[in-house]
Coordinates of C-alpha atoms in Angstrom, one line a residue:
Chain A
M755 CA 64.8 81.4 130.0
R756 CA 61.6 82.0 132.0
G757 CA 62.5 85.6 132.7
D758 CA 63.1 86.1 129.0
D759 CA 59.8 84.7 128.2
L760 CA 58.1 86.9 130.7
Q761 CA 59.8 90.0 129.3
K762 CA 58.6 89.1 125.8
R763 CA 55.0 88.8 127.0
A764 CA 55.2 92.0 128.9
A765 CA 56.5 93.8 125.8
T766 CA 53.7 92.4 123.7
A767 CA 51.1 93.5 126.3
I768 CA 52.6 97.0 126.3
V769 CA 52.5 97.2 122.5
W770 CA 48.9 96.2 122.4
L771 CA 47.8 98.5 125.2
L772 CA 49.5 101.4 123.4
L773 CA 47.9 100.4 120.0
L774 CA 44.4 99.9 121.5
G775 CA 44.6 103.2 123.3
M776 CA 46.1 105.2 120.4
P777 CA 43.0 107.2 119.5
F778 CA 42.8 108.4 123.2
W779 CA 46.4 109.2 124.0
L780 CA 47.7 110.3 120.6
P781 CA 45.6 113.5 120.3
A782 CA 46.6 114.4 123.9
I783 CA 50.2 114.7 122.9
G784 CA 49.5 116.6 119.7
G785 CA 49.0 113.9 117.1
Y786 CA 45.9 113.0 115.2
T787 CA 44.2 109.7 114.5
E788 CA 45.2 109.5 110.8
L789 CA 48.8 109.7 111.9
G790 CA 48.2 106.7 114.2
S791 CA 46.5 104.8 111.3
R792 CA 49.5 105.5 109.1
V793 CA 51.9 104.3 111.7
V794 CA 50.0 101.0 112.0
V795 CA 49.6 100.5 108.3
L796 CA 53.3 101.2 107.4
G797 CA 54.3 99.3 110.5
L798 CA 52.5 96.3 109.2
A799 CA 54.3 96.7 105.9
A800 CA 57.7 97.0 107.6
M801 CA 56.9 94.0 109.8
S802 CA 55.9 91.9 106.8
L803 CA 59.2 92.9 105.1
N804 CA 61.0 91.9 108.2
F805 CA 59.5 88.5 108.0
L806 CA 61.7 88.0 105.0
L807 CA 64.6 90.4 105.9
G808 CA 65.1 89.7 109.6
Y809 CA 63.8 86.1 109.9
T810 CA 64.7 84.5 106.6
G811 CA 67.8 86.6 105.9
V812 CA 66.7 87.5 102.3
L813 CA 67.4 91.1 101.3
S814 CA 64.4 92.4 99.4
F815 CA 64.5 96.0 98.2
G816 CA 61.4 95.9 96.1
H817 CA 58.5 95.5 98.5
A818 CA 56.9 98.7 97.5
A819 CA 55.8 96.9 94.3
Y820 CA 53.5 94.6 96.2
F821 CA 52.4 97.4 98.6
G822 CA 51.4 99.4 95.6
L823 CA 49.7 96.5 93.9
G824 CA 47.6 96.0 97.0
A825 CA 46.8 99.7 97.0
Y826 CA 45.8 99.8 93.3
G827 CA 44.0 96.5 93.6
A828 CA 41.8 97.9 96.4
G829 CA 41.3 101.3 94.8
M830 CA 40.4 99.9 91.4
T831 CA 38.0 97.4 92.9
L832 CA 36.2 100.2 94.7
K833 CA 36.2 102.4 91.7
Y834 CA 35.4 100.1 88.9
L835 CA 33.8 96.9 90.3
V836 CA 31.9 97.1 93.6
P837 CA 31.8 99.8 96.2
S838 CA 32.7 97.4 99.0
T839 CA 35.6 98.0 101.4
S840 CA 36.0 94.4 102.5
L841 CA 36.1 93.2 98.9
G842 CA 38.6 95.9 98.0
I843 CA 40.9 94.8 100.7
L844 CA 40.5 91.2 99.6
V845 CA 41.2 91.9 96.0
G846 CA 44.1 94.1 96.7
T847 CA 45.8 91.5 98.9
L848 CA 45.2 88.8 96.3
V849 CA 46.6 90.8 93.4
G850 CA 49.8 91.6 95.3
T851 CA 50.2 88.0 96.5
L852 CA 49.6 86.6 93.1
A853 CA 52.2 88.8 91.5
A854 CA 54.7 87.8 94.2
A855 CA 54.0 84.2 93.7
I856 CA 54.5 84.5 89.9
I857 CA 57.7 86.5 90.2
G858 CA 59.1 84.3 93.0
P859 CA 60.5 81.5 90.9
L860 CA 62.5 84.0 88.9
I861 CA 64.3 85.4 91.8
I862 CA 64.5 82.8 94.7
R863 CA 67.8 81.4 93.5
L864 CA 69.5 84.7 93.7
R865 CA 71.2 85.9 96.9
G866 CA 72.4 89.0 98.6
V867 CA 72.9 92.2 96.6
Y868 CA 71.8 90.4 93.5
F869 CA 68.5 89.6 95.0
A870 CA 68.1 93.2 96.1
M871 CA 68.9 94.5 92.7
V872 CA 66.5 92.2 90.9
T873 CA 63.6 92.9 93.3
I874 CA 64.1 96.6 92.9
A875 CA 64.1 96.3 89.1
F876 CA 61.0 94.2 89.1
G877 CA 59.3 96.6 91.3
Q878 CA 59.9 99.4 88.7
T879 CA 57.9 97.4 86.1
F880 CA 54.7 97.9 88.1
Y881 CA 55.6 101.5 88.7
F882 CA 55.8 102.2 85.0
I883 CA 52.6 100.3 84.3
A884 CA 50.8 102.4 86.8
F885 CA 52.5 105.6 85.6
R886 CA 51.8 105.0 81.9
W887 CA 48.4 103.3 81.8
N888 CA 46.6 106.6 82.2
T889 CA 43.1 105.6 81.3
V890 CA 42.8 103.0 84.0
T891 CA 45.2 104.0 86.7
G892 CA 45.1 107.8 86.4
G893 CA 48.8 107.9 85.6
D894 CA 50.9 110.4 87.5
D895 CA 47.8 112.1 89.0
G896 CA 46.9 108.9 90.8
L897 CA 43.6 107.0 91.1
I898 CA 40.9 109.3 92.3
G899 CA 37.1 109.5 92.3
W900 CA 36.5 106.8 94.9
T901 CA 36.3 106.5 98.7
R902 CA 36.2 103.7 101.2
Q903 CA 32.7 102.6 102.0
P904 CA 30.9 102.0 105.3
L905 CA 31.1 98.5 106.5
D906 CA 27.7 96.7 106.4
F907 CA 27.3 93.6 108.5
G908 CA 23.6 93.3 107.9
F909 CA 22.7 93.8 111.5
A910 CA 25.0 96.8 112.0
K911 CA 26.6 99.5 109.9
I912 CA 30.0 101.0 110.8
D913 CA 30.8 104.3 109.2
I914 CA 34.5 104.0 108.7
L915 CA 34.5 106.8 106.1
H916 CA 33.6 109.7 108.3
N917 CA 34.7 108.3 111.6
P918 CA 38.5 108.0 111.6
V919 CA 38.6 106.2 115.0
A920 CA 36.3 103.4 113.7
F921 CA 38.6 103.1 110.6
Y922 CA 41.6 102.9 112.9
Y923 CA 40.1 100.0 114.8
L924 CA 39.3 98.2 111.5
I925 CA 43.0 98.6 110.6
L926 CA 44.0 97.4 114.0
V927 CA 41.9 94.3 113.7
L928 CA 43.5 93.4 110.4
F929 CA 46.9 94.3 111.8
A930 CA 46.3 91.9 114.7
L931 CA 45.3 89.1 112.3
A932 CA 48.3 89.6 110.1
T933 CA 50.9 90.0 112.9
G934 CA 49.3 87.1 114.9
C935 CA 49.6 84.9 111.8
M936 CA 53.2 85.9 111.3
A937 CA 54.1 85.3 115.0
W938 CA 52.4 81.9 114.8
L939 CA 54.3 81.0 111.6
L940 CA 57.6 82.0 113.2
R941 CA 57.0 79.8 116.2
S942 CA 56.0 76.8 114.0
P943 CA 58.6 74.3 112.6
F944 CA 58.4 76.2 109.3
G945 CA 59.5 79.4 111.0
R946 CA 62.3 77.7 112.8
T947 CA 63.4 76.3 109.4
L948 CA 63.5 79.9 108.1
L949 CA 65.7 80.9 111.0
A950 CA 68.0 78.0 110.2
I951 CA 68.3 79.2 106.6
R952 CA 69.1 82.7 107.8
E953 CA 71.8 81.4 110.1
N954 CA 73.5 79.0 107.8
E955 CA 72.0 78.3 104.4
R956 CA 74.5 75.7 103.4
R957 CA 74.0 73.7 106.5
A958 CA 70.2 73.9 106.1
R959 CA 70.6 72.6 102.6
F960 CA 72.8 69.7 103.7
L961 CA 70.2 68.8 106.3
G962 CA 67.8 68.2 103.4
I963 CA 65.7 71.3 103.7
P964 CA 64.4 72.5 100.3
V965 CA 65.8 76.0 100.8
D966 CA 64.6 77.6 97.6
Q967 CA 61.1 76.4 98.2
H968 CA 61.1 77.8 101.8
I969 CA 62.4 81.1 100.6
W970 CA 59.7 81.2 97.9
I971 CA 57.0 80.6 100.6
S972 CA 58.5 83.1 102.9
W973 CA 58.6 85.7 100.1
V974 CA 54.9 85.1 99.2
I975 CA 53.8 85.3 102.8
S976 CA 55.8 88.5 103.3
C977 CA 54.4 90.1 100.1
C978 CA 50.9 89.0 101.0
F979 CA 50.9 91.0 104.2
V980 CA 52.6 93.9 102.5
S981 CA 49.8 94.0 99.9
L982 CA 47.3 94.0 102.7
A983 CA 49.1 97.0 104.2
G984 CA 49.0 98.6 100.7
A985 CA 45.3 98.0 100.4
L986 CA 44.7 99.6 103.8
Y987 CA 47.0 102.5 102.9
A988 CA 44.9 103.2 99.8
L989 CA 41.7 103.1 101.8
L990 CA 43.3 105.4 104.5
N991 CA 44.1 108.1 101.9
N992 CA 41.1 107.4 99.6
F993 CA 43.8 107.8 96.9
V994 CA 46.6 105.9 95.3
D995 CA 49.4 107.3 93.2
P996 CA 52.4 105.6 91.5
R997 CA 54.8 106.8 94.2
A998 CA 53.3 104.0 96.4
L999 CA 55.1 101.6 93.9
Y1000 CA 58.3 103.6 93.5
W1001 CA 61.7 102.1 94.6
T1002 CA 62.2 104.9 97.2
Q1003 CA 59.1 103.5 99.0
S1004 CA 60.9 100.1 99.3
G1005 CA 63.9 101.9 100.8
D1006 CA 61.6 103.5 103.4
F1007 CA 60.3 100.1 104.5
V1008 CA 63.8 98.7 104.8
I1009 CA 64.9 101.7 106.9
M1010 CA 61.9 101.3 109.2
A1011 CA 62.8 97.7 109.8
V1012 CA 66.5 98.4 110.4
L1013 CA 65.7 101.5 112.5
G1014 CA 63.4 99.6 114.9
G1015 CA 65.5 96.5 115.0
M1016 CA 65.5 93.7 112.4
R1017 CA 66.0 90.9 115.0
S1018 CA 62.9 91.7 117.0
F1019 CA 59.3 91.1 116.1
W1020 CA 58.0 94.5 117.1
G1021 CA 61.1 96.5 116.0
P1022 CA 59.8 97.5 112.6
L1023 CA 56.6 98.9 114.1
L1024 CA 58.7 101.1 116.3
G1025 CA 60.8 102.0 113.3
A1026 CA 57.7 102.9 111.3
A1027 CA 56.4 105.1 114.2
I1028 CA 59.7 107.0 114.4
F1029 CA 60.0 107.3 110.6
V1030 CA 56.4 108.5 110.0
V1031 CA 56.4 111.0 112.8
L1032 CA 59.8 112.3 111.7
Q1033 CA 58.7 112.6 108.0
D1034 CA 55.5 114.3 109.1
Y1035 CA 57.4 116.8 111.2
L1036 CA 60.1 117.5 108.7
S1037 CA 57.9 117.9 105.7
S1038 CA 55.9 120.5 107.6
Q1039 CA 59.1 122.4 108.7
T1040 CA 61.3 122.5 105.6
Q1041 CA 61.2 122.0 101.9
N1042 CA 64.4 120.1 102.0
W1043 CA 63.0 117.3 104.1
M1044 CA 64.4 114.8 101.5
S1045 CA 68.0 115.8 102.5
F1046 CA 67.2 115.3 106.2
V1047 CA 65.6 111.9 105.5
G1048 CA 68.7 111.0 103.5
L1049 CA 70.9 112.2 106.3
F1050 CA 68.8 110.1 108.7
F1051 CA 69.5 107.0 106.6
V1052 CA 73.2 107.6 106.7
L1053 CA 73.2 108.2 110.5
V1054 CA 71.1 105.1 111.2
V1055 CA 73.6 103.0 109.1
L1056 CA 76.6 104.5 110.8
F1057 CA 75.4 104.7 114.4
F1058 CA 72.3 102.5 114.9
P1059 CA 72.8 99.5 112.7
R1060 CA 71.2 97.2 115.3
G1061 CA 68.1 99.5 115.6
V1062 CA 66.6 101.0 118.6
L1063 CA 65.4 97.7 120.1
G1064 CA 68.7 96.1 119.4
I1065 CA 70.5 98.7 121.4
I1066 CA 68.0 98.5 124.3
R1067 CA 68.4 94.7 124.4
R1068 CA 72.2 95.0 124.4
R1069 CA 72.1 97.4 127.3
A1070 CA 69.7 95.1 129.2
A1071 CA 72.1 92.2 128.6
A1072 CA 75.2 94.0 129.7
Chain B
M503 CA 58.4 104.3 58.4
T504 CA 62.0 103.1 57.8
Q505 CA 63.2 106.5 58.8
L506 CA 61.1 106.5 61.9
V507 CA 62.4 103.1 63.0
L508 CA 66.0 104.2 62.2
F509 CA 65.5 107.3 64.1
N510 CA 64.3 105.5 67.2
V511 CA 67.0 102.8 66.9
F512 CA 69.6 105.5 66.8
N513 CA 68.0 107.3 69.7
G514 CA 67.8 104.1 71.6
L515 CA 71.5 103.5 70.9
I516 CA 72.4 106.9 72.4
V517 CA 70.2 106.4 75.5
G518 CA 71.6 102.9 75.7
A519 CA 75.1 104.3 75.6
F520 CA 74.3 106.5 78.7
Y521 CA 72.9 103.5 80.5
A522 CA 76.0 101.5 79.6
L523 CA 78.4 104.2 80.7
M524 CA 76.6 104.6 84.0
A525 CA 76.2 100.9 84.5
L526 CA 79.9 100.3 83.8
G527 CA 80.7 102.6 86.7
L528 CA 78.2 100.8 88.9
S529 CA 79.5 97.5 87.9
L530 CA 83.1 98.4 88.7
I531 CA 82.2 99.4 92.2
L532 CA 79.9 96.4 92.7
N533 CA 82.4 93.9 91.4
L534 CA 85.3 95.0 93.6
S535 CA 83.6 96.2 96.7
G536 CA 80.2 94.5 96.7
V537 CA 78.4 97.8 97.0
I538 CA 75.4 98.8 95.0
N539 CA 75.9 102.6 94.7
F540 CA 72.4 104.1 94.7
A541 CA 74.1 107.5 94.7
H542 CA 75.5 106.9 91.2
G543 CA 72.5 108.8 89.7
G544 CA 73.3 111.6 92.1
F545 CA 76.9 111.8 90.9
L546 CA 75.6 111.8 87.3
A547 CA 73.3 114.7 87.9
L548 CA 76.1 116.5 89.7
G549 CA 78.4 116.1 86.7
G550 CA 75.8 117.7 84.5
Y551 CA 75.2 120.6 86.9
L552 CA 78.9 121.3 87.4
A553 CA 79.4 121.4 83.7
F554 CA 76.5 123.9 83.5
T555 CA 78.1 126.1 86.1
L556 CA 81.5 125.8 84.5
I557 CA 80.6 126.5 80.9
P558 CA 80.5 130.3 81.2
Y559 CA 84.1 130.3 82.5
V560 CA 85.8 127.5 80.7
G561 CA 83.5 126.8 77.7
F562 CA 81.9 123.5 76.7
W563 CA 85.2 121.7 76.1
G564 CA 86.7 122.8 79.3
A565 CA 83.6 121.7 81.2
L566 CA 83.6 118.4 79.5
I567 CA 87.1 117.7 80.9
I568 CA 86.9 119.4 84.3
A569 CA 83.3 118.5 85.5
P570 CA 83.8 114.7 85.5
F571 CA 87.1 115.1 87.4
L572 CA 85.5 117.3 90.1
T573 CA 82.7 114.7 90.4
A574 CA 85.3 111.9 90.7
I575 CA 87.1 113.8 93.5
L576 CA 83.9 114.2 95.4
G577 CA 83.4 110.4 94.9
L578 CA 86.8 109.8 96.4
I579 CA 85.9 111.8 99.4
V580 CA 82.5 110.2 99.9
E581 CA 84.2 106.7 99.7
R582 CA 86.9 107.7 102.1
V583 CA 84.5 109.2 104.6
L584 CA 81.4 107.1 104.4
I585 CA 81.3 104.1 102.1
R586 CA 84.5 102.6 103.5
R587 CA 82.8 102.1 106.9
V588 CA 80.3 99.6 105.5
Y589 CA 82.7 97.3 103.6
G590 CA 82.5 93.8 105.0
R591 CA 79.2 94.4 106.7
D592 CA 75.9 93.0 105.5
P593 CA 75.2 94.4 102.0
L594 CA 72.0 95.8 103.5
Y595 CA 73.9 98.6 105.1
S596 CA 75.7 99.7 102.0
L597 CA 72.4 99.8 100.2
L598 CA 70.8 102.0 102.8
L599 CA 73.8 104.2 103.1
T600 CA 74.0 105.0 99.4
F601 CA 70.2 105.2 99.3
G602 CA 70.3 108.0 101.8
L603 CA 73.2 109.6 99.9
A604 CA 71.0 109.5 96.7
F605 CA 68.3 111.4 98.5
M606 CA 70.8 114.0 99.7
F607 CA 72.3 114.4 96.3
E608 CA 69.0 114.9 94.6
D609 CA 67.7 117.3 97.1
G610 CA 71.1 119.1 97.2
T611 CA 71.1 119.8 93.5
R612 CA 67.6 121.0 93.7
Y613 CA 68.6 123.3 96.6
I614 CA 71.6 124.8 94.7
W615 CA 70.4 124.9 91.1
G616 CA 66.6 124.9 91.5
A617 CA 63.9 122.4 90.7
Q618 CA 63.1 123.7 87.2
S619 CA 64.8 122.4 84.1
L620 CA 67.9 124.5 83.0
P621 CA 69.0 125.2 79.5
F622 CA 72.3 123.5 78.6
Q623 CA 74.4 125.1 75.9
V624 CA 76.1 122.9 73.4
P625 CA 78.3 124.4 70.7
G626 CA 76.1 125.5 67.8
W627 CA 78.0 123.8 65.1
L628 CA 77.5 120.4 66.9
M629 CA 73.7 120.9 66.9
A630 CA 73.3 121.2 63.1
P631 CA 71.9 118.1 61.3
L632 CA 74.5 116.4 59.1
S633 CA 72.0 115.1 56.5
N634 CA 68.8 116.5 55.2
E635 CA 67.2 113.1 54.8
Y636 CA 68.2 111.8 58.2
F637 CA 67.4 114.9 60.1
F638 CA 68.0 113.3 63.5
L639 CA 71.7 112.7 62.7
T640 CA 73.0 115.8 64.4
G641 CA 76.7 116.3 65.1
Y642 CA 76.0 116.3 68.8
R643 CA 74.5 112.9 68.7
L644 CA 77.3 111.4 66.8
F645 CA 79.7 113.2 69.1
M646 CA 78.0 111.6 72.1
V647 CA 78.3 108.1 70.7
L648 CA 81.9 108.8 69.9
M649 CA 82.6 110.1 73.4
V650 CA 81.0 107.1 75.0
A651 CA 83.0 104.8 72.7
I652 CA 86.2 106.6 73.7
A653 CA 85.4 106.4 77.3
V654 CA 84.6 102.7 77.1
I655 CA 87.7 101.9 75.1
G656 CA 89.7 104.0 77.6
L657 CA 88.2 102.1 80.5
F658 CA 89.1 98.7 79.0
M659 CA 92.6 99.9 78.2
I660 CA 93.0 101.0 81.8
L661 CA 91.7 97.7 83.1
G662 CA 93.8 95.7 80.6
Y663 CA 97.1 97.4 80.6
T664 CA 97.8 99.6 83.6
R665 CA 98.9 98.5 87.0
L666 CA 95.8 99.9 88.6
G667 CA 93.5 98.2 86.2
I668 CA 95.2 94.8 86.6
R669 CA 95.0 95.2 90.4
I670 CA 91.3 96.0 90.1
R671 CA 90.6 93.0 88.0
A672 CA 92.6 90.8 90.3
G673 CA 90.8 92.2 93.3
T674 CA 87.5 91.5 91.7
L675 CA 88.5 87.8 91.6
D676 CA 90.1 87.6 95.0
L677 CA 90.6 90.7 97.1
E678 CA 92.2 88.9 100.0
T679 CA 95.0 87.5 97.9
V680 CA 95.7 90.8 96.3
S681 CA 95.9 92.3 99.8
V682 CA 98.3 89.6 100.9
L683 CA 100.5 90.3 97.9
G684 CA 101.1 93.7 99.2
V685 CA 98.6 95.9 97.4
N686 CA 97.0 98.5 99.6
V687 CA 93.4 97.5 99.2
R688 CA 92.0 100.6 100.9
I689 CA 93.5 102.8 98.2
L690 CA 92.6 100.4 95.5
R691 CA 88.9 100.5 96.4
N692 CA 89.1 104.2 96.8
L693 CA 90.5 104.7 93.3
N694 CA 88.2 102.2 91.9
F695 CA 85.2 104.1 93.3
G696 CA 86.6 107.3 91.9
L697 CA 86.9 105.7 88.5
G698 CA 83.3 104.5 88.6
V699 CA 82.1 107.9 89.7
Y700 CA 84.2 109.6 86.9
L701 CA 82.2 107.6 84.4
A702 CA 79.0 108.7 86.0
G703 CA 80.1 112.3 85.9
L704 CA 81.1 112.0 82.2
A705 CA 77.8 110.4 81.4
G706 CA 76.1 113.3 83.2
V707 CA 77.8 116.0 81.2
L708 CA 76.9 114.2 77.9
A709 CA 73.4 113.2 78.9
V710 CA 72.2 116.7 80.0
G711 CA 72.9 118.0 76.4
Q712 CA 70.4 115.4 75.2
L713 CA 67.9 114.8 78.0
G714 CA 67.9 118.2 79.7
L715 CA 69.2 119.3 83.1
Q716 CA 66.8 118.3 85.9
P717 CA 67.5 117.2 89.5
T718 CA 65.7 113.9 88.8
I719 CA 67.8 112.9 85.8
G720 CA 70.0 110.7 88.0
A721 CA 67.0 108.9 89.5
S722 CA 65.6 108.3 86.1
L723 CA 68.8 106.7 84.7
I724 CA 69.8 104.5 87.6
M725 CA 67.1 101.9 87.3
P726 CA 67.8 101.1 83.6
S727 CA 71.5 100.8 84.6
F728 CA 70.6 98.1 87.1
V729 CA 68.6 96.4 84.4
A730 CA 71.6 96.7 82.1
I731 CA 73.9 95.0 84.7
I732 CA 71.4 92.2 85.3
V733 CA 70.7 91.6 81.6
G734 CA 74.4 91.7 80.7
G735 CA 75.4 89.5 83.6
L736 CA 76.9 90.4 87.0
G737 CA 80.7 90.5 87.2
S738 CA 81.1 91.0 83.5
L739 CA 81.9 94.5 82.2
P740 CA 81.5 93.6 78.5
G741 CA 78.2 92.1 79.5
T742 CA 77.2 95.4 81.2
L743 CA 78.1 97.3 78.0
L744 CA 76.1 94.9 75.9
G745 CA 73.1 95.0 78.3
G746 CA 73.0 98.8 78.3
L747 CA 73.0 99.1 74.5
L748 CA 70.5 96.2 74.1
I749 CA 67.9 97.7 76.5
G750 CA 68.4 101.2 75.0
V751 CA 67.7 99.9 71.5
A752 CA 64.9 97.8 72.7
S753 CA 63.1 100.7 74.3
G754 CA 63.8 102.8 71.2
V755 CA 62.2 100.3 68.9
T756 CA 59.3 99.9 71.3
T757 CA 58.7 103.6 71.2
V758 CA 57.7 103.2 67.5
F759 CA 55.2 100.5 67.9
F760 CA 53.9 100.7 71.4
P761 CA 54.9 104.0 73.0
S762 CA 53.4 103.4 76.4
A763 CA 55.6 100.3 76.9
T764 CA 58.9 102.2 76.3
E765 CA 60.1 101.8 79.9
A766 CA 58.3 98.5 80.6
V767 CA 60.0 96.6 77.8
M768 CA 63.4 96.6 79.5
Y769 CA 62.0 95.0 82.6
V770 CA 60.3 92.4 80.4
M771 CA 63.7 91.7 78.8
M772 CA 65.2 91.3 82.3
A773 CA 62.5 88.8 83.3
A774 CA 63.1 86.8 80.1
V775 CA 66.9 86.8 80.8
L776 CA 66.4 85.7 84.4
L777 CA 64.1 83.0 83.3
V778 CA 66.3 81.5 80.6
R779 CA 69.8 82.4 81.9
P780 CA 69.7 83.6 85.5
R781 CA 73.4 84.7 85.5
G782 CA 72.8 87.1 82.6
L783 CA 74.0 87.1 79.0
L784 CA 77.8 87.2 79.7
G785 CA 77.7 86.6 83.4
E786 CA 80.0 84.0 85.1
E787 CA 78.4 80.9 86.6
G788 CA 78.2 80.8 90.3
R789 CA 79.4 84.3 91.1
F790 CA 76.2 85.3 92.9

């Protein structure tokens, strides 16, 4: 037990060392800082999805909706309300969380494939709103004409717009807050209850646990952090378009979580890293990158259903 | 105004018929095997493109018969080689697998036939309006409704009166018992998948005459099919049919009064159904 604990801490330490040093070692191996930022942002989204998928056992296939709402919330705040990055992030996160909280009661009683289907379909609603409401959202062309603004603390100003490394560290700080919060929740009695629901929902129900309520809370928490990731994604690109809300984006998040390993806390981050780098590489090499991404999905399902970390762990145990 | 409303109701009915045809195939596969086939849209597009390629050789009528069959054969192969491997595993994996397949199908059709929209030739005499006053009532549109009706009746006949259909229905209720009774469940699931894909292929051939031939046609029709299944009720094929027609007509009517909400209205309907009757209009209690 102690050895296991030690191993976990060592893994966490390695992850943080790699993340903190990313702007230094990534360019050395041919990457660029924006790529690192994208990995961290999409990794946050995948980890938030995994809070629901891997730790509560609820199959959501519509998380792109809340990711996109976070993105549009942030972008529209900066464009129409106030040019403030921190406020944009706040509003984006709130919008996504609120939408999830409202939709939650409609779906928490559904399970399995049915839950997946309904979450996808609800996600499409927001896609069509963003796609059709041209005057406000820019429609298919996306929301343009705004940029993230320098952070102003009064005593110091940080130019996150022109300095990608500074922006990377801002993302990392928020990533640390979000993942820290999720890790803390998972270690709390509430998190243990979620695991109990995942392992045996009927038994949890017989023990008197209000299962639907727990799933609703887990759903809202998961969507909250996904909207945060969406807000950061918008700021990273200085642009949002309806594809951030499209159902294929939801599929990308799920594959990231599965690829890295659903039963491990850091797995989805690793999955996001592999996915982002692969997509970046493929789309620069071939026009038919979609086929390769599709093939990649098929291969992961057939040969790596436990994910990279799942396989490593199994090897270590054997 | 009346004419405009009538036009859009009729249009909605046609689009709804496509949704229903596609959703019926999805429903068949979902009910028996518990797999949501994301690649269904890809099969639909393939049906349309195959018909496009076949028309110069066998004519429209030949293509209408052959293309869905070829699509179904590909469906049988895909089920045999890939989908079969994820039965009995967490539904997550079948979702991801068919999701990946959908990507490959869409990109594959784009690779073979090109990204731009292609002209799809329908016999001229079918395209002529039947009435001067109701200009939208072309022969082709009536023909499509008729074909969908025949396909749906045919499907229900198969399910109701043939040995295969009865086994499919029994398997939907309790696959294990059917297996114990000596039915080869692997073959049953395979044929059932093929039947579902056949419906997608047929919908594809009919739809491209109306909606145009593009690689994205499958992706644009699959979400409404999901909504049709949810609105109609999981596990109920008549419900799926009803759901498809309902959302088609609803978006048709919305086009008249509030065009920008054409797509959104079906999702609003879905939310309303889930709120009032979570199992769907004709769904069975406690199935999911």
